[in-house]
PDB file of C-alpha atoms in Angstrom:
ATOM      1  CA  LEU U  12     120.494  90.865  83.333  1.00  0.00           C
ATOM      2  CA  ASP U  13     123.914  91.746  84.758  1.00  0.00           C
ATOM      3  CA  GLU U  14     125.346  91.447  81.254  1.00  0.00           C
ATOM      4  CA  ALA U  15     122.497  92.918  79.215  1.00  0.00           C
ATOM      5  CA  ILE U  16     121.915  96.138  81.163  1.00  0.00           C
ATOM      6  CA  PRO U  17     125.554  97.382  81.049  1.00  0.00           C
ATOM      7  CA  ALA U  18     125.670  96.584  77.323  1.00  0.00           C
ATOM      8  CA  LEU U  19     122.442  98.497  76.809  1.00  0.00           C
ATOM      9  CA  GLU U  20     123.701 101.493  78.782  1.00  0.00           C
ATOM     10  CA  ALA U  21     126.981 101.515  76.852  1.00  0.00           C
ATOM     11  CA  ALA U  22     125.103 101.390  73.546  1.00  0.00           C
ATOM     12  CA  VAL U  23     122.847 104.272  74.575  1.00  0.00           C
ATOM     13  CA  LYS U  24     125.879 106.376  75.524  1.00  0.00           C
ATOM     14  CA  CYS U  25     127.454 105.719  72.125  1.00  0.00           C
ATOM     15  CA  LEU U  26     124.226 106.621  70.354  1.00  0.00           C
ATOM     16  CA  GLU U  27     124.035 109.850  72.347  1.00  0.00           C
ATOM     17  CA  LYS U  28     127.445 110.819  71.002  1.00  0.00           C
ATOM     18  CA  LEU U  29     126.426 110.275  67.385  1.00  0.00           C
ATOM     19  CA  GLN U  30     125.592 113.321  65.298  1.00  0.00           C
ATOM     20  CA  LYS U  31     123.582 113.631  62.116  1.00  0.00           C
ATOM     21  CA  SER U  32     126.857 114.271  60.334  1.00  0.00           C
ATOM     22  CA  ASP U  33     128.090 110.806  61.367  1.00  0.00           C
ATOM     23  CA  ILE U  34     125.105 109.202  59.671  1.00  0.00           C
ATOM     24  CA  ASP U  35     125.509 111.461  56.657  1.00  0.00           C
ATOM     25  CA  GLU U  36     129.072 110.171  56.297  1.00  0.00           C
ATOM     26  CA  VAL U  37     127.746 106.624  56.104  1.00  0.00           C
ATOM     27  CA  LYS U  38     125.215 107.709  53.491  1.00  0.00           C
ATOM     28  CA  ALA U  39     127.937 109.385  51.445  1.00  0.00           C
ATOM     29  CA  LEU U  40     130.077 106.269  51.088  1.00  0.00           C
ATOM     30  CA  LYS U  41     130.255 105.350  47.413  1.00  0.00           C
ATOM     31  CA  LYS U  42     131.716 101.929  48.073  1.00  0.00           C
ATOM     32  CA  PRO U  43     130.755 101.032  51.644  1.00  0.00           C
ATOM     33  CA  PRO U  44     133.078  98.513  53.301  1.00  0.00           C
ATOM     34  CA  ASN U  45     131.743  95.156  54.426  1.00  0.00           C
ATOM     35  CA  GLY U  46     131.350  96.331  58.025  1.00  0.00           C
ATOM     36  CA  VAL U  47     128.991  99.092  56.938  1.00  0.00           C
ATOM     37  CA  ARG U  48     127.000  96.713  54.748  1.00  0.00           C
ATOM     38  CA  LEU U  49     126.656  94.229  57.598  1.00  0.00           C
ATOM     39  CA  THR U  50     125.467  96.967  59.944  1.00  0.00           C
ATOM     40  CA  MET U  51     122.896  98.242  57.479  1.00  0.00           C
ATOM     41  CA  GLU U  52     121.592  94.739  56.860  1.00  0.00           C
ATOM     42  CA  VAL U  53     121.184  94.148  60.592  1.00  0.00           C
ATOM     43  CA  CYS U  54     119.329  97.467  60.897  1.00  0.00           C
ATOM     44  CA  CYS U  55     116.987  96.450  58.098  1.00  0.00           C
ATOM     45  CA  HIS U  56     116.195  93.221  59.921  1.00  0.00           C
ATOM     46  CA  PHE U  57     115.528  94.994  63.217  1.00  0.00           C
ATOM     47  CA  PHE U  58     113.188  97.492  61.554  1.00  0.00           C
ATOM     48  CA  SER U  59     111.631  94.915  59.201  1.00  0.00           C
ATOM     49  CA  VAL U  60     112.800  96.756  56.094  1.00  0.00           C
ATOM     50  CA  LYS U  61     112.872  94.573  53.003  1.00  0.00           C
ATOM     51  CA  PRO U  62     115.935  94.599  50.734  1.00  0.00           C
ATOM     52  CA  ILE U  63     115.976  96.065  47.266  1.00  0.00           C
ATOM     53  CA  LYS U  64     116.282  93.400  44.605  1.00  0.00           C
ATOM     54  CA  GLU U  65     119.109  93.881  42.125  1.00  0.00           C
ATOM     55  CA  ASN U  66     120.495  91.882  39.250  1.00  0.00           C
ATOM     56  CA  ASP U  67     123.260  89.520  40.254  1.00  0.00           C
ATOM     57  CA  PRO U  68     126.421  90.805  38.521  1.00  0.00           C
ATOM     58  CA  ASN U  69     127.612  87.215  38.242  1.00  0.00           C
ATOM     59  CA  ASP U  70     124.350  85.857  36.871  1.00  0.00           C
ATOM     60  CA  SER U  71     121.896  88.159  35.106  1.00  0.00           C
ATOM     61  CA  SER U  72     119.132  85.597  35.495  1.00  0.00           C
ATOM     62  CA  LYS U  73     119.232  85.943  39.282  1.00  0.00           C
ATOM     63  CA  LYS U  74     118.409  88.682  41.758  1.00  0.00           C
ATOM     64  CA  ILE U  75     120.354  89.563  44.887  1.00  0.00           C
ATOM     65  CA  ASP U  76     119.300  91.423  48.032  1.00  0.00           C
ATOM     66  CA  ASN U  77     120.753  94.877  48.539  1.00  0.00           C
ATOM     67  CA  TYR U  78     120.079  95.791  52.171  1.00  0.00           C
ATOM     68  CA  HIS U  79     122.516  98.681  52.148  1.00  0.00           C
ATOM     69  CA  LEU U  80     120.654 100.531  49.416  1.00  0.00           C
ATOM     70  CA  SER U  81     117.342  99.772  51.116  1.00  0.00           C
ATOM     71  CA  ALA U  82     118.683 101.154  54.399  1.00  0.00           C
ATOM     72  CA  LEU U  83     119.808 104.347  52.668  1.00  0.00           C
ATOM     73  CA  LYS U  84     116.375 104.874  51.130  1.00  0.00           C
ATOM     74  CA  ASN U  85     114.205 103.801  54.056  1.00  0.00           C
ATOM     75  CA  LEU U  86     116.173 104.265  57.277  1.00  0.00           C
ATOM     76  CA  LEU U  87     118.954 106.776  56.743  1.00  0.00           C
ATOM     77  CA  LYS U  88     117.055 109.237  54.550  1.00  0.00           C
ATOM     78  CA  ASP U  89     116.608 111.402  57.669  1.00  0.00           C
ATOM     79  CA  ALA U  90     119.613 111.029  59.970  1.00  0.00           C
ATOM     80  CA  GLY U  91     117.875 112.633  62.953  1.00  0.00           C
ATOM     81  CA  GLU U  92     114.822 110.401  62.705  1.00  0.00           C
ATOM     82  CA  PHE U  93     117.007 107.335  62.301  1.00  0.00           C
ATOM     83  CA  LEU U  94     118.999 108.092  65.453  1.00  0.00           C
ATOM     84  CA  GLN U  95     115.788 108.716  67.379  1.00  0.00           C
ATOM     85  CA  SER U  96     114.291 105.453  66.116  1.00  0.00           C
ATOM     86  CA  LEU U  97     117.288 103.588  67.525  1.00  0.00           C
ATOM     87  CA  LYS U  98     116.795 105.241  70.924  1.00  0.00           C
ATOM     88  CA  ASP U  99     113.026 104.645  70.914  1.00  0.00           C
ATOM     89  CA  PHE U 100     113.194 101.060  69.672  1.00  0.00           C
ATOM     90  CA  ASP U 101     110.738  98.791  71.511  1.00  0.00           C
ATOM     91  CA  LYS U 102     113.325  96.497  73.076  1.00  0.00           C
ATOM     92  CA  ASP U 103     110.752  94.747  75.275  1.00  0.00           C
ATOM     93  CA  ASN U 104     108.766  93.350  72.355  1.00  0.00           C
ATOM     94  CA  ILE U 105     111.208  92.203  69.685  1.00  0.00           C
ATOM     95  CA  PRO U 106     109.603  89.392  67.631  1.00  0.00           C
ATOM     96  CA  ASP U 107     111.425  86.059  67.680  1.00  0.00           C
ATOM     97  CA  LYS U 108     111.552  86.037  63.876  1.00  0.00           C
ATOM     98  CA  ILE U 109     113.679  89.196  63.940  1.00  0.00           C
ATOM     99  CA  ILE U 110     116.008  87.685  66.525  1.00  0.00           C
ATOM    100  CA  LYS U 111     116.449  84.623  64.311  1.00  0.00           C
ATOM    101  CA  LYS U 112     117.373  86.838  61.363  1.00  0.00           C
ATOM    102  CA  VAL U 113     119.981  88.863  63.241  1.00  0.00           C
ATOM    103  CA  GLU U 114     121.389  85.979  65.277  1.00  0.00           C
ATOM    104  CA  PRO U 115     123.915  84.855  62.611  1.00  0.00           C
ATOM    105  CA  PHE U 116     125.268  88.412  62.456  1.00  0.00           C
ATOM    106  CA  ILE U 117     125.413  88.816  66.240  1.00  0.00           C
ATOM    107  CA  GLN U 118     127.391  85.595  66.551  1.00  0.00           C
ATOM    108  CA  SER U 119     129.704  86.421  63.667  1.00  0.00           C
ATOM    109  CA  PRO U 120     133.255  87.593  64.494  1.00  0.00           C
ATOM    110  CA  ASP U 121     132.871  90.078  61.644  1.00  0.00           C
ATOM    111  CA  PHE U 122     130.066  91.864  63.479  1.00  0.00           C
ATOM    112  CA  THR U 123     131.681  93.053  66.685  1.00  0.00           C
ATOM    113  CA  PRO U 124     132.178  96.674  67.748  1.00  0.00           C
ATOM    114  CA  VAL U 125     135.938  96.274  67.318  1.00  0.00           C
ATOM    115  CA  ALA U 126     135.597  94.862  63.804  1.00  0.00           C
ATOM    116  CA  ILE U 127     132.918  97.329  62.705  1.00  0.00           C
ATOM    117  CA  LYS U 128     134.847 100.327  64.049  1.00  0.00           C
ATOM    118  CA  LYS U 129     137.455  99.700  61.365  1.00  0.00           C
ATOM    119  CA  ALA U 130     134.784 100.482  58.792  1.00  0.00           C
ATOM    120  CA  SER U 131     132.865 103.297  60.522  1.00  0.00           C
ATOM    121  CA  ASN U 132     132.649 104.931  63.944  1.00  0.00           C
ATOM    122  CA  ALA U 133     128.922 105.490  63.472  1.00  0.00           C
ATOM    123  CA  CYS U 134     128.381 101.852  62.568  1.00  0.00           C
ATOM    124  CA  GLU U 135     130.351 100.823  65.652  1.00  0.00           C
ATOM    125  CA  ALA U 136     127.727 102.500  67.842  1.00  0.00           C
ATOM    126  CA  ILE U 137     124.920 100.918  65.817  1.00  0.00           C
ATOM    127  CA  CYS U 138     126.631  97.535  66.154  1.00  0.00           C
ATOM    128  CA  MET U 139     126.769  97.982  69.933  1.00  0.00           C
ATOM    129  CA  TRP U 140     123.084  98.888  69.864  1.00  0.00           C
ATOM    130  CA  ALA U 141     122.232  95.757  67.863  1.00  0.00           C
ATOM    131  CA  GLN U 142     124.258  93.539  70.202  1.00  0.00           C
ATOM    132  CA  ALA U 143     122.525  95.114  73.214  1.00  0.00           C
ATOM    133  CA  MET U 144     119.042  94.648  71.696  1.00  0.00           C
ATOM    134  CA  TYR U 145     119.810  90.993  71.046  1.00  0.00           C
ATOM    135  CA  LYS U 146     120.997  90.355  74.605  1.00  0.00           C
ATOM    136  CA  TYR U 147     118.152  92.330  76.130  1.00  0.00           C
ATOM    137  CA  HIS U 148     115.589  90.307  74.179  1.00  0.00           C
ATOM    138  CA  PHE U 149     116.473  87.145  76.059  1.00  0.00           C
ATOM    139  CA  VAL U 150     116.489  88.972  79.376  1.00  0.00           C
ATOM    140  CA  ALA U 151     113.035  90.404  78.677  1.00  0.00           C
ATOM    141  CA  LYS U 152     111.801  86.981  77.601  1.00  0.00           C
ATOM    142  CA  ALA U 153     113.046  85.397  80.827  1.00  0.00           C
ATOM    143  CA  VAL U 154     111.593  88.171  82.968  1.00  0.00           C
ATOM    144  CA  ALA U 155     108.226  88.275  81.159  1.00  0.00           C
ATOM    145  CA  PRO U 156     106.631  85.413  83.177  1.00  0.00           C
ATOM    146  CA  LYS U 157     107.746  87.069  86.404  1.00  0.00           C
ATOM    147  CA  LYS U 158     106.274  90.363  85.224  1.00  0.00           C
ATOM    148  CA  ALA U 159     103.010  88.574  84.455  1.00  0.00           C
ATOM    149  CA  GLN U 160     103.005  86.982  87.907  1.00  0.00           C
ATOM    150  CA  LEU U 161     103.724  90.347  89.483  1.00  0.00           C
ATOM    151  CA  LYS U 162     100.876  91.908  87.519  1.00  0.00           C
ATOM    152  CA  GLU U 163      98.485  89.167  88.664  1.00  0.00           C
ATOM    153  CA  ALA U 164      99.665  89.530  92.254  1.00  0.00           C
ATOM    154  CA  GLN U 165      99.208  93.300  92.063  1.00  0.00           C
ATOM    155  CA  ALA U 166      95.698  92.857  90.660  1.00  0.00           C
ATOM    156  CA  ALA U 167      94.842  90.431  93.477  1.00  0.00           C
ATOM    157  CA  LEU U 168      96.301  92.859  96.004  1.00  0.00           C
ATOM    158  CA  ASP U 169      94.222  95.696  94.562  1.00  0.00           C
ATOM    159  CA  ILE U 170      91.067  93.593  95.014  1.00  0.00           C
ATOM    160  CA  VAL U 171      91.989  92.739  98.601  1.00  0.00           C
ATOM    161  CA  MET U 172      92.824  96.381  99.357  1.00  0.00           C
ATOM    162  CA  ALA U 173      89.472  97.454  97.906  1.00  0.00           C
ATOM    163  CA  GLN U 174      87.692  94.872 100.062  1.00  0.00           C
ATOM    164  CA  LEU U 175      89.698  96.016 103.069  1.00  0.00           C
ATOM    165  CA  GLY U 176      88.753  99.625 102.396  1.00  0.00           C
ATOM    166  CA  GLU U 177      85.088  98.657 102.160  1.00  0.00           C
ATOM    167  CA  ALA U 178      85.293  96.653 105.393  1.00  0.00           C
ATOM    168  CA  GLN U 179      87.053  99.521 107.156  1.00  0.00           C
ATOM    169  CA  ALA U 180      84.354 101.936 105.990  1.00  0.00           C
ATOM    170  CA  LYS U 181      81.643  99.623 107.336  1.00  0.00           C
ATOM    171  CA  LEU U 182      83.537  99.196 110.597  1.00  0.00           C
ATOM    172  CA  LYS U 183      83.808 102.968 110.962  1.00  0.00           C
ATOM    173  CA  GLY U 184      80.060 103.247 110.475  1.00  0.00           C
ATOM    174  CA  VAL U 185      79.460 100.664 113.202  1.00  0.00           C
ATOM    175  CA  VAL U 186      81.956 102.353 115.537  1.00  0.00           C
ATOM    176  CA  ASP U 187      80.333 105.741 114.926  1.00  0.00           C
ATOM    177  CA  ARG U 188      76.864 104.335 115.654  1.00  0.00           C
ATOM    178  CA  LEU U 189      78.196 102.591 118.756  1.00  0.00           C
ATOM    179  CA  ALA U 190      79.691 105.877 119.935  1.00  0.00           C
ATOM    180  CA  VAL U 191      76.289 107.546 119.539  1.00  0.00           C
ATOM    181  CA  LEU U 192      74.589 104.719 121.456  1.00  0.00           C
ATOM    182  CA  GLU U 193      77.203 104.894 124.200  1.00  0.00           C
ATOM    183  CA  ALA U 194      76.721 108.654 124.448  1.00  0.00           C
ATOM    184  CA  ASN U 195      72.939 108.186 124.665  1.00  0.00           C
ATOM    185  CA  LEU U 196      73.374 105.436 127.268  1.00  0.00           C
ATOM    186  CA  LYS U 197      75.626 107.672 129.349  1.00  0.00           C
ATOM    187  CA  ALA U 198      73.059 110.457 129.188  1.00  0.00           C
ATOM    188  CA  VAL U 199      70.310 108.049 130.319  1.00  0.00           C
ATOM    189  CA  MET U 200      72.484 106.639 133.108  1.00  0.00           C
ATOM    190  CA  ASP U 201      73.389 110.152 134.250  1.00  0.00           C
ATOM    191  CA  GLU U 202      69.692 111.042 134.294  1.00  0.00           C
ATOM    192  CA  LYS U 203      68.916 107.844 136.245  1.00  0.00           C
ATOM    193  CA  ASP U 204      71.648 108.608 138.792  1.00  0.00           C
ATOM    194  CA  GLY U 205      70.257 112.115 139.164  1.00  0.00           C
ATOM    195  CA  LEU U 206      66.766 110.774 139.770  1.00  0.00           C
ATOM    196  CA  VAL U 207      68.066 108.250 142.313  1.00  0.00           C
ATOM    197  CA  ARG U 208      69.849 111.018 144.200  1.00  0.00           C
ATOM    198  CA  LYS U 209      66.773 113.202 144.047  1.00  0.00           C
ATOM    199  CA  GLU U 210      64.624 110.319 145.335  1.00  0.00           C
ATOM    200  CA  ALA U 211      67.017 109.810 148.240  1.00  0.00           C
ATOM    201  CA  GLN U 212      66.902 113.515 149.030  1.00  0.00           C
ATOM    202  CA  CYS U 213      63.110 113.478 148.946  1.00  0.00           C
ATOM    203  CA  LYS U 214      62.979 110.472 151.283  1.00  0.00           C
ATOM    204  CA  THR U 215      65.338 112.195 153.677  1.00  0.00           C
ATOM    205  CA  GLN U 216      63.257 115.343 153.561  1.00  0.00           C
ATOM    206  CA  LEU U 217      60.055 113.334 154.143  1.00  0.00           C
ATOM    207  CA  SER U 218      61.644 111.530 157.080  1.00  0.00           C
ATOM    208  CA  ASN U 219      62.802 114.789 158.610  1.00  0.00           C
ATOM    209  CA  ALA U 220      59.385 116.334 158.055  1.00  0.00           C
ATOM    210  CA  ALA U 221      57.689 113.350 159.715  1.00  0.00           C
ATOM    211  CA  LYS U 222      59.967 113.633 162.725  1.00  0.00           C
ATOM    212  CA  LEU U 223      59.310 117.339 162.935  1.00  0.00           C
ATOM    213  CA  ILE U 224      55.568 116.854 162.731  1.00  0.00           C
ATOM    214  CA  GLY U 225      55.752 114.107 165.367  1.00  0.00           C
ATOM    215  CA  GLY U 226      57.673 116.382 167.718  1.00  0.00           C
ATOM    216  CA  LEU U 227      55.300 119.256 167.191  1.00  0.00           C
ATOM    217  CA  GLY U 228      52.344 116.931 167.900  1.00  0.00           C
ATOM    218  CA  GLY U 229      53.684 116.239 171.437  1.00  0.00           C
ATOM    219  CA  GLU U 230      54.124 119.920 172.060  1.00  0.00           C
ATOM    220  CA  GLU U 231      50.515 120.535 170.998  1.00  0.00           C
ATOM    221  CA  VAL U 232      49.276 118.164 173.749  1.00  0.00           C
ATOM    222  CA  ARG U 233      51.283 119.968 176.383  1.00  0.00           C
ATOM    223  CA  TRP U 234      50.019 123.271 175.123  1.00  0.00           C
ATOM    224  CA  LYS U 235      46.432 122.085 175.616  1.00  0.00           C
ATOM    225  CA  ASP U 236      47.188 120.919 179.166  1.00  0.00           C
TER     226      ASP U 236
END
């Protein structure tokens, strides 16, 4: 990852500097040098573009693959679209069969940014892009299982969080009902305490009244005497 990401960033920067005119220069080459041909062939492999079959100049009974001509007709026909397709390339899902096709080029000393720059500045940037895609493929492949594990863990976490949310909602309902019951209990207890106090007051009043009546009864006897 430490090697692939910087290479990818460097390739993107180079692609950003490319103009349509740079691609048009490649298209205009009457006799493209080997570096340009190599770059176009690698591009055809990455984008699954088949070569154009031509007669072998050394043997008319045989056909040879012309990737450069195929690239001109299928990839470079619109310079702007081609540059955008390089930037938008799905680097996370490059088929292994494509990697196998480009691997001999990537490992060749003839297909390095330094070597390709001698043939074309535009192709140098495309070469850097191809090298970066190749390196990134193996990084993505190594990280894929970890991404899958992370996705599974996230899914499991989402389930647990949903269950937690449901449990918390139920708990809140219980707490709310308990609060209502506690409020009702307090009201009942307050009413009970009030009645107890009132009963005590009534008893006191009755006792005082009895004493008063008893005292007045003695006075009544004296009054009669």
